[in-house]
């Protein structure tokens, strides 16, 4: 329904009939039509936030109920560029970027760290895993990057192990990082 490759989608906890999708054009707010039967092709485009790069991952921030974090970037030949965007959804039909920080490479995936609400972990392409401090949402800061040995494509935490991050790493299979 977005007209582009869709890389990620998130349900909005404050709106039971809305989804936010990330694709090559940016962020798209979608409305679910439940009548007569809910179907994926019944999503209707409601609004868009254009960003310069492909948006690969999008997550809600539990400590900021009206904010989303977006991992984005592009890769072409030997060049890569990535960034983490903090997007306000106070007005869901007009999302707005409130903070941004450049990463070292293409930011493919992003996750929160359960016991550290002001840190985001980013799968940062060939740079590995990066940590972003969002204690100041208007000026997020890249605080660390760990080389995972290949290209980090996806990142997640392990339940009941809040200091461990698992990175899907192209070429090395999986990297586990103790932060």
XYZ file of C-alpha atoms in Angstrom, residues 50-152:
103
model
C 10.032 12.334 3.828
C 13.590 11.582 4.880
C 16.770 11.641 2.820
C 17.631 7.955 3.248
C 15.899 4.592 3.320
C 14.274 3.908 6.692
C 15.151 0.313 7.633
C 13.920 -0.046 11.208
C 11.482 1.770 13.460
C 10.750 1.309 17.161
C 8.631 3.073 19.784
C 10.491 4.459 22.794
C 8.791 3.290 25.983
C 10.275 6.097 28.080
C 9.014 8.688 25.546
C 5.463 7.658 24.504
C 5.254 10.152 21.622
C 8.652 9.353 20.126
C 9.908 6.766 17.679
C 13.492 5.902 16.816
C 14.292 5.213 13.160
C 17.436 3.571 11.747
C 18.126 4.778 8.226
C 20.823 5.097 5.624
C 22.039 4.127 2.199
C 24.832 2.084 0.714
C 26.243 2.393 -2.785
C 29.372 0.553 -3.909
C 31.963 1.283 -1.181
C 30.135 4.246 0.336
C 27.683 4.063 3.233
C 25.843 6.653 5.277
C 23.565 6.112 8.230
C 21.686 7.965 10.892
C 19.321 7.555 13.801
C 16.289 9.815 13.736
C 14.052 10.615 16.697
C 10.565 11.307 15.386
C 7.746 12.960 17.316
C 4.321 11.430 16.746
C 2.477 13.886 19.003
C 0.453 14.630 15.869
C 0.442 11.241 14.176
C -0.689 12.663 10.845
C 2.237 15.101 10.840
C 5.248 13.267 12.321
C 8.308 15.477 12.785
C 12.015 14.792 13.195
C 13.129 16.273 16.528
C 16.641 14.841 16.763
C 19.190 13.147 14.526
C 22.680 11.708 14.822
C 24.929 10.304 12.096
C 26.208 6.761 12.483
C 29.425 5.442 10.972
C 27.733 3.319 8.285
C 24.204 2.314 7.183
C 21.950 1.946 10.234
C 19.920 -1.181 9.472
C 18.325 -2.046 12.810
C 17.764 -0.425 16.184
C 16.707 -1.543 19.652
C 16.276 -0.133 23.113
C 18.334 -1.453 26.011
C 15.957 -2.493 28.822
C 17.964 -1.289 31.819
C 19.357 1.806 30.073
C 16.424 3.827 28.695
C 18.664 6.621 27.411
C 20.701 4.280 25.160
C 19.843 2.801 21.779
C 21.814 -0.003 20.153
C 22.188 0.184 16.372
C 23.230 -2.459 13.830
C 25.525 -0.101 11.952
C 26.470 -1.989 8.786
C 30.172 -2.651 8.292
C 31.024 -0.451 11.306
C 29.419 -3.063 13.613
C 27.274 -2.130 16.613
C 26.872 1.473 17.727
C 25.416 2.974 20.895
C 23.458 6.224 20.751
C 22.719 8.321 23.846
C 19.221 9.848 23.642
C 19.148 11.495 27.079
C 18.812 14.783 25.167
C 16.268 13.915 22.461
C 17.006 17.114 20.558
C 20.720 16.215 20.300
C 21.277 12.443 20.359
C 24.958 11.461 20.481
C 26.932 8.538 19.080
C 28.877 7.314 22.142
C 30.513 4.047 21.045
C 31.004 1.693 18.120
C 32.121 -1.938 18.392
C 33.508 -3.752 15.344
C 31.606 -7.038 14.975
C 33.873 -8.380 12.238
C 31.469 -8.102 9.302
C 28.299 -6.169 8.428
C 25.816 -5.814 11.298
